[in-house]
């Protein structure tokens, strides 16, 4: 893989070569304060960016069946191969890497010895379709999506869904009436669960009444559509959230940024169609975006929310 810029060089490049952003490009309180910088490229399809507390970045290349690591010095290396086609990643409270294997499992990976521990491999005696994205709550419970992308046919579960794996290992199906539940995240106070479908323009929010228990869903926002898209429209993919509860949803138009009230604040454009995004870097104020063949960095005024999690 081609290392375009390491972390330090990337920051310098933003100062030296990036043209100043115009006021019209800015989202109040968010920015961005830089244009996109391509950090690494020559991948097949990047996904699942996640930072650990030491500042190391992990991300996946689904078709290449690998998890990559970028250390604090900007060195890229293969962390795990094969990865069972891992997609979404997130760190839990103990520093283990939680991962959605599209080959059918939710797992935990020890960062020191790379030992993989299955957390959920089936529901009602059948394997999952292809776990896609996840978020861990304060109790160590994990919400994760299980759509049809890369799943066997017929679907092992017979339907696509959103699940919750509690800290004691119990798995519950929470949502099964969305076409293609993809991205998933909690609000900073963990009182709202956001689910981002990929085959409709309406994004959904659910009140969290207790860990792993949700109330009736509502349409949180309707994504802005690219010209030419017809009903039911194009949905989102992955997402991240800042400390103010603003959501950054990856779409065909770039990162669509929405307030906690569901108001579109603006769109941050990315050179390639983004699949997922996370905050990281100094002060947790840079967006690291996995977009098809590349990894991009965009600095912002906002700071990403860190999910405290708990060991699973």
Short mmCIF file of C-alpha atoms in Angstrom, two decimals:
data_model
loop_
_atom_site.label_atom_id
_atom_site.label_comp_id
_atom_site.label_asym_id
_atom_site.label_seq_id
_atom_site.Cartn_x
_atom_site.Cartn_y
_atom_site.Cartn_z
CA UNK A 1 0.00 0.00 0.00
CA UNK A 2 1.21 3.45 -0.78
CA UNK A 3 1.83 5.69 2.20
CA UNK A 4 0.90 9.13 0.91
CA UNK A 5 1.55 10.98 4.17
CA UNK A 6 2.29 9.94 7.72
CA UNK A 7 0.46 11.59 10.63
CA UNK A 8 2.99 14.43 11.12
CA UNK A 9 3.50 15.00 7.41
CA UNK A 10 -0.25 15.01 6.90
CA UNK A 11 -0.68 17.83 9.39
CA UNK A 12 2.14 19.79 7.73
CA UNK A 13 0.58 19.26 4.32
CA UNK A 14 -2.68 20.70 5.56
CA UNK A 15 -0.86 23.88 6.53
CA UNK A 16 1.42 24.13 3.50
CA UNK A 17 -0.48 22.88 0.46
CA UNK A 18 -4.17 23.08 1.30
CA UNK A 19 -5.92 26.12 -0.05
CA UNK A 20 -7.83 28.11 2.55
CA UNK A 21 -11.42 27.00 2.90
CA UNK A 22 -14.02 29.59 2.10
CA UNK A 23 -16.66 30.63 4.59
CA UNK A 24 -19.29 29.00 2.39
CA UNK A 25 -17.57 25.64 2.93
CA UNK A 26 -17.80 25.91 6.71
CA UNK A 27 -20.33 24.39 9.09
CA UNK A 28 -20.52 26.64 12.17
CA UNK A 29 -18.63 25.08 15.08
CA UNK A 30 -17.50 22.15 12.95
CA UNK A 31 -15.59 23.40 9.94
CA UNK A 32 -13.85 21.56 8.38
CA UNK A 33 -10.65 23.52 8.83
CA UNK A 34 -8.79 21.63 6.09
CA UNK A 35 -9.40 20.03 2.76
CA UNK A 36 -9.22 16.21 2.55
CA UNK A 37 -5.73 14.73 2.69
CA UNK A 38 -5.19 11.27 1.22
CA UNK A 39 -3.11 9.41 3.80
CA UNK A 40 -3.01 5.89 2.30
CA UNK A 41 -4.32 4.41 -0.93
CA UNK A 42 -4.27 1.35 -3.25
CA UNK A 43 -6.75 -0.70 -1.22
CA UNK A 44 -9.73 -2.63 -2.59
CA UNK A 45 -12.55 -1.41 -0.29
CA UNK A 46 -11.77 0.24 3.04
CA UNK A 47 -14.11 0.20 6.03
CA UNK A 48 -14.41 0.22 9.82
CA UNK A 49 -11.95 2.89 11.09
CA UNK A 50 -11.40 2.83 14.87
CA UNK A 51 -8.78 4.38 17.19
CA UNK A 52 -7.44 2.88 20.41
CA UNK A 53 -6.55 5.03 23.42
CA UNK A 54 -2.86 5.03 22.44
CA UNK A 55 -3.62 6.69 19.10
CA UNK A 56 -3.28 3.65 16.83
CA UNK A 57 -5.78 3.45 13.99
CA UNK A 58 -7.33 0.19 12.81
CA UNK A 59 -9.36 -0.23 9.62
CA UNK A 60 -10.46 -3.04 7.33
CA UNK A 61 -10.16 -3.93 3.67
CA UNK A 62 -13.13 -6.23 3.17
CA UNK A 63 -12.31 -7.89 -0.21
CA UNK A 64 -8.63 -8.25 0.77
CA UNK A 65 -9.70 -9.99 4.01
CA UNK A 66 -7.40 -7.90 6.24
CA UNK A 67 -7.40 -5.56 9.22
CA UNK A 68 -4.75 -2.85 8.95
CA UNK A 69 -3.05 -0.90 11.71
CA UNK A 70 -1.53 2.57 11.49
CA UNK A 71 0.66 3.21 14.53
CA UNK A 72 1.29 6.56 16.21
CA UNK A 73 4.30 7.15 13.96
CA UNK A 74 2.22 6.70 10.83
CA UNK A 75 3.52 3.25 9.92
CA UNK A 76 1.03 1.03 8.09
CA UNK A 77 1.03 -2.72 8.71
CA UNK A 78 -1.29 -5.71 8.41
CA UNK A 79 -2.72 -6.37 11.87
CA UNK A 80 -4.78 -9.47 11.10
CA UNK A 81 -5.06 -11.77 8.06
CA UNK A 82 -7.36 -13.44 7.32
CA UNK A 83 -9.99 -11.33 9.05
CA UNK A 84 -13.06 -13.33 8.00
CA UNK A 85 -13.95 -10.24 5.96
CA UNK A 86 -14.24 -7.90 8.93
CA UNK A 87 -16.23 -4.73 8.38
CA UNK A 88 -17.09 -2.44 11.33
CA UNK A 89 -14.65 -2.08 14.25
CA UNK A 90 -14.78 -0.44 17.69
CA UNK A 91 -12.66 -0.59 20.86
CA UNK A 92 -14.28 -1.73 24.09
CA UNK A 93 -13.50 -0.45 27.57
CA UNK A 94 -10.69 -2.94 28.13
CA UNK A 95 -8.88 -2.04 24.92
CA UNK A 96 -9.96 -5.08 22.94
CA UNK A 97 -10.99 -4.61 19.33
CA UNK A 98 -14.61 -5.52 18.65
CA UNK A 99 -15.27 -6.54 15.06
CA UNK A 100 -18.10 -7.53 12.74
CA UNK A 101 -17.03 -10.50 10.65
CA UNK A 102 -19.09 -10.56 7.49
CA UNK A 103 -18.52 -14.31 7.47
CA UNK A 104 -21.13 -14.48 10.23
CA UNK A 105 -19.79 -13.53 13.68
CA UNK A 106 -19.35 -10.73 16.18
CA UNK A 107 -15.89 -11.11 17.77
CA UNK A 108 -13.41 -9.56 20.17
CA UNK A 109 -9.72 -9.36 19.21
CA UNK A 110 -6.90 -9.08 21.76
CA UNK A 111 -4.60 -6.32 20.53
CA UNK A 112 -1.52 -7.88 22.15
CA UNK A 113 -1.70 -11.47 20.95
CA UNK A 114 -4.33 -11.07 18.19
CA UNK A 115 -6.41 -13.89 19.67
CA UNK A 116 -9.95 -13.84 18.31
CA UNK A 117 -12.80 -14.57 20.74
CA UNK A 118 -16.31 -15.18 19.34
CA UNK A 119 -18.94 -13.06 21.11
CA UNK A 120 -21.98 -13.99 19.01
CA UNK A 121 -22.00 -16.53 16.21
CA UNK A 122 -25.68 -17.41 15.85
CA UNK A 123 -29.22 -16.49 16.73
CA UNK A 124 -31.79 -19.20 17.40
CA UNK A 125 -29.40 -21.84 16.14
CA UNK A 126 -28.53 -20.19 12.83
CA UNK A 127 -25.48 -18.12 11.87
CA UNK A 128 -25.85 -14.41 11.27
CA UNK A 129 -26.16 -13.11 7.72
CA UNK A 130 -23.13 -10.80 7.59
CA UNK A 131 -22.59 -8.52 10.63
CA UNK A 132 -21.76 -5.06 9.39
CA UNK A 133 -21.41 -2.33 12.03
CA UNK A 134 -21.51 -2.01 15.81
CA UNK A 135 -21.46 0.25 18.85
CA UNK A 136 -20.70 -0.70 22.47
CA UNK A 137 -22.57 0.84 25.40
CA UNK A 138 -21.44 1.64 28.96
CA UNK A 139 -22.48 -1.80 30.24
CA UNK A 140 -20.42 -3.67 27.65
CA UNK A 141 -23.47 -4.49 25.57
CA UNK A 142 -23.09 -4.32 21.80
CA UNK A 143 -25.65 -3.18 19.24
CA UNK A 144 -24.84 -4.53 15.78
CA UNK A 145 -26.44 -4.64 12.34
CA UNK A 146 -26.85 -7.77 10.22
CA UNK A 147 -27.92 -6.87 6.67
CA UNK A 148 -27.62 -8.94 3.49
CA UNK A 149 -24.39 -7.55 2.03
CA UNK A 150 -21.96 -10.44 1.36
CA UNK A 151 -24.36 -12.88 3.05
CA UNK A 152 -25.17 -16.36 1.69
CA UNK A 153 -28.44 -16.86 -0.17
CA UNK A 154 -30.95 -17.67 1.08
CA UNK A 155 -30.24 -15.51 4.13
CA UNK A 156 -29.32 -17.67 7.12
CA UNK A 157 -31.57 -15.56 9.36
CA UNK A 158 -34.32 -15.22 6.77
CA UNK A 159 -34.38 -11.44 7.33
CA UNK A 160 -32.08 -8.52 7.99
CA UNK A 161 -32.02 -7.07 11.49
CA UNK A 162 -30.38 -5.14 14.32
CA UNK A 163 -29.30 -7.13 17.39
CA UNK A 164 -28.06 -6.50 20.92
CA UNK A 165 -25.49 -8.71 22.59
CA UNK A 166 -25.54 -8.07 26.35
CA UNK A 167 -22.40 -8.22 28.47
CA UNK A 168 -23.46 -11.68 29.73
CA UNK A 169 -23.67 -12.98 26.16
CA UNK A 170 -27.43 -12.99 25.56
CA UNK A 171 -28.41 -11.95 22.02
CA UNK A 172 -31.72 -10.20 21.32
CA UNK A 173 -33.19 -9.17 17.98
CA UNK A 174 -34.36 -5.55 18.27
CA UNK A 175 -35.31 -4.36 14.77
CA UNK A 176 -36.32 -6.36 11.69
CA UNK A 177 -38.41 -3.98 9.59
CA UNK A 178 -35.70 -1.98 7.78
CA UNK A 179 -34.54 -2.86 4.27
CA UNK A 180 -30.81 -2.81 4.88
CA UNK A 181 -29.70 -1.69 8.37
CA UNK A 182 -26.07 -0.69 8.01
CA UNK A 183 -24.45 1.92 10.25
CA UNK A 184 -25.33 2.09 13.94
CA UNK A 185 -24.35 4.40 16.80
CA UNK A 186 -25.56 5.74 20.13
CA UNK A 187 -26.01 9.34 21.20
CA UNK A 188 -23.39 10.55 23.72
CA UNK A 189 -25.86 10.06 26.59
CA UNK A 190 -26.76 6.62 25.18
CA UNK A 191 -30.47 7.43 25.30
CA UNK A 192 -30.90 7.24 21.50
CA UNK A 193 -29.91 4.50 19.08
CA UNK A 194 -29.39 5.65 15.48
CA UNK A 195 -29.69 3.12 12.66
CA UNK A 196 -28.54 4.03 9.14
CA UNK A 197 -30.16 1.96 6.37
CA UNK A 198 -28.50 1.76 2.95
CA UNK A 199 -31.51 1.28 0.68
CA UNK A 200 -33.75 4.16 1.74
CA UNK A 201 -33.28 7.86 2.34
CA UNK A 202 -34.92 7.88 5.77
CA UNK A 203 -32.56 7.46 8.73
CA UNK A 204 -33.99 6.11 11.98
CA UNK A 205 -33.70 6.85 15.70
CA UNK A 206 -34.96 4.73 18.62
CA UNK A 207 -35.29 5.70 22.28
CA UNK A 208 -33.17 3.48 24.52
CA UNK A 209 -35.23 2.69 27.60
CA UNK A 210 -32.57 0.41 29.13
CA UNK A 211 -29.45 -1.32 27.78
CA UNK A 212 -30.64 -3.50 24.91
CA UNK A 213 -34.24 -2.28 25.13
CA UNK A 214 -35.68 0.28 22.71
CA UNK A 215 -38.97 2.05 22.13
CA UNK A 216 -40.80 2.88 18.92
CA UNK A 217 -38.60 4.20 16.15
CA UNK A 218 -38.99 7.49 14.32
CA UNK A 219 -37.51 8.99 11.17
CA UNK A 220 -34.55 10.99 12.42
CA UNK A 221 -33.72 12.67 9.13
CA UNK A 222 -34.10 12.29 5.38
CA UNK A 223 -30.78 12.24 3.55
CA UNK A 224 -30.17 14.70 0.77
CA UNK A 225 -30.15 12.79 -2.52
CA UNK A 226 -27.85 13.02 -5.50
CA UNK A 227 -29.53 14.16 -8.68
CA UNK A 228 -31.20 11.28 -10.51
CA UNK A 229 -31.97 9.04 -7.54
CA UNK A 230 -35.53 7.78 -7.45
CA UNK A 231 -37.60 6.37 -4.60
CA UNK A 232 -36.84 4.85 -2.16
CA UNK A 233 -33.60 6.80 -2.59
CA UNK A 234 -30.04 6.17 -1.59
CA UNK A 235 -29.24 5.67 2.08
CA UNK A 236 -26.16 5.98 4.26
CA UNK A 237 -23.38 3.62 5.26
CA UNK A 238 -21.23 4.24 8.34
CA UNK A 239 -21.22 7.20 10.70
CA UNK A 240 -19.62 8.85 13.69
CA UNK A 241 -20.77 11.35 16.30
CA UNK A 242 -19.20 14.35 18.03
CA UNK A 243 -19.40 15.51 21.63
CA UNK A 244 -22.36 17.75 20.79
CA UNK A 245 -24.33 14.85 19.37
CA UNK A 246 -23.96 15.86 15.72
CA UNK A 247 -23.97 12.88 13.34
CA UNK A 248 -21.60 12.51 10.37
CA UNK A 249 -23.21 10.05 7.93
CA UNK A 250 -21.29 8.69 4.95
CA UNK A 251 -23.29 9.01 1.72
CA UNK A 252 -22.82 9.33 -2.02
CA UNK A 253 -22.60 13.11 -1.58
CA UNK A 254 -19.97 12.96 1.17
CA UNK A 255 -20.38 13.27 4.93
CA UNK A 256 -23.86 14.61 5.60
CA UNK A 257 -23.76 16.30 9.01
CA UNK A 258 -26.95 16.42 11.08
CA UNK A 259 -27.73 18.03 14.41
CA UNK A 260 -29.28 15.94 17.24
CA UNK A 261 -32.60 17.42 16.12
CA UNK A 262 -32.20 15.96 12.63
CA UNK A 263 -31.37 19.23 10.87
CA UNK A 264 -28.90 19.08 7.98
CA UNK A 265 -26.00 21.32 8.97
CA UNK A 266 -23.94 20.80 5.83
CA UNK A 267 -22.06 18.30 3.69
CA UNK A 268 -18.32 17.63 3.89
CA UNK A 269 -17.14 16.47 0.47
CA UNK A 270 -14.68 13.60 0.07
CA UNK A 271 -12.74 12.79 -3.15
CA UNK A 272 -13.98 9.18 -3.15
CA UNK A 273 -17.36 7.88 -1.99
CA UNK A 274 -16.99 7.37 1.77
CA UNK A 275 -18.00 4.12 3.46
CA UNK A 276 -17.23 4.90 7.09
CA UNK A 277 -15.70 7.53 9.35
CA UNK A 278 -14.37 8.04 12.87
CA UNK A 279 -12.81 10.82 14.91
CA UNK A 280 -9.18 10.55 15.98
CA UNK A 281 -5.83 12.28 15.88
CA UNK A 282 -4.73 15.11 18.15
CA UNK A 283 -7.53 16.19 20.50
CA UNK A 284 -9.81 13.67 18.75
CA UNK A 285 -10.77 16.41 16.31
CA UNK A 286 -9.83 14.92 12.94
CA UNK A 287 -12.12 12.84 10.77
CA UNK A 288 -10.53 9.68 9.38
CA UNK A 289 -12.58 8.48 6.44
CA UNK A 290 -12.43 5.12 4.72
CA UNK A 291 -13.45 5.76 1.12
CA UNK A 292 -13.21 2.94 -1.41
CA UNK A 293 -9.50 2.64 -2.26
CA UNK A 294 -8.16 5.15 0.24
CA UNK A 295 -8.01 6.56 3.76
CA UNK A 296 -8.53 10.31 4.13
CA UNK A 297 -8.08 12.80 6.94
CA UNK A 298 -10.01 16.05 7.43
CA UNK A 299 -9.40 18.31 10.43
CA UNK A 300 -12.38 19.94 12.14
CA UNK A 301 -13.30 22.26 15.00
CA UNK A 302 -15.47 19.52 16.49
CA UNK A 303 -14.29 16.76 18.82
CA UNK A 304 -15.40 13.17 18.55
CA UNK A 305 -17.31 11.46 21.32
CA UNK A 306 -15.47 8.52 22.90
CA UNK A 307 -17.63 5.61 23.95
CA UNK A 308 -16.36 4.42 27.34
CA UNK A 309 -17.62 0.88 26.81
CA UNK A 310 -16.81 -1.97 29.15
CA UNK A 311 -14.99 -5.23 28.76
CA UNK A 312 -17.03 -7.85 26.90
#
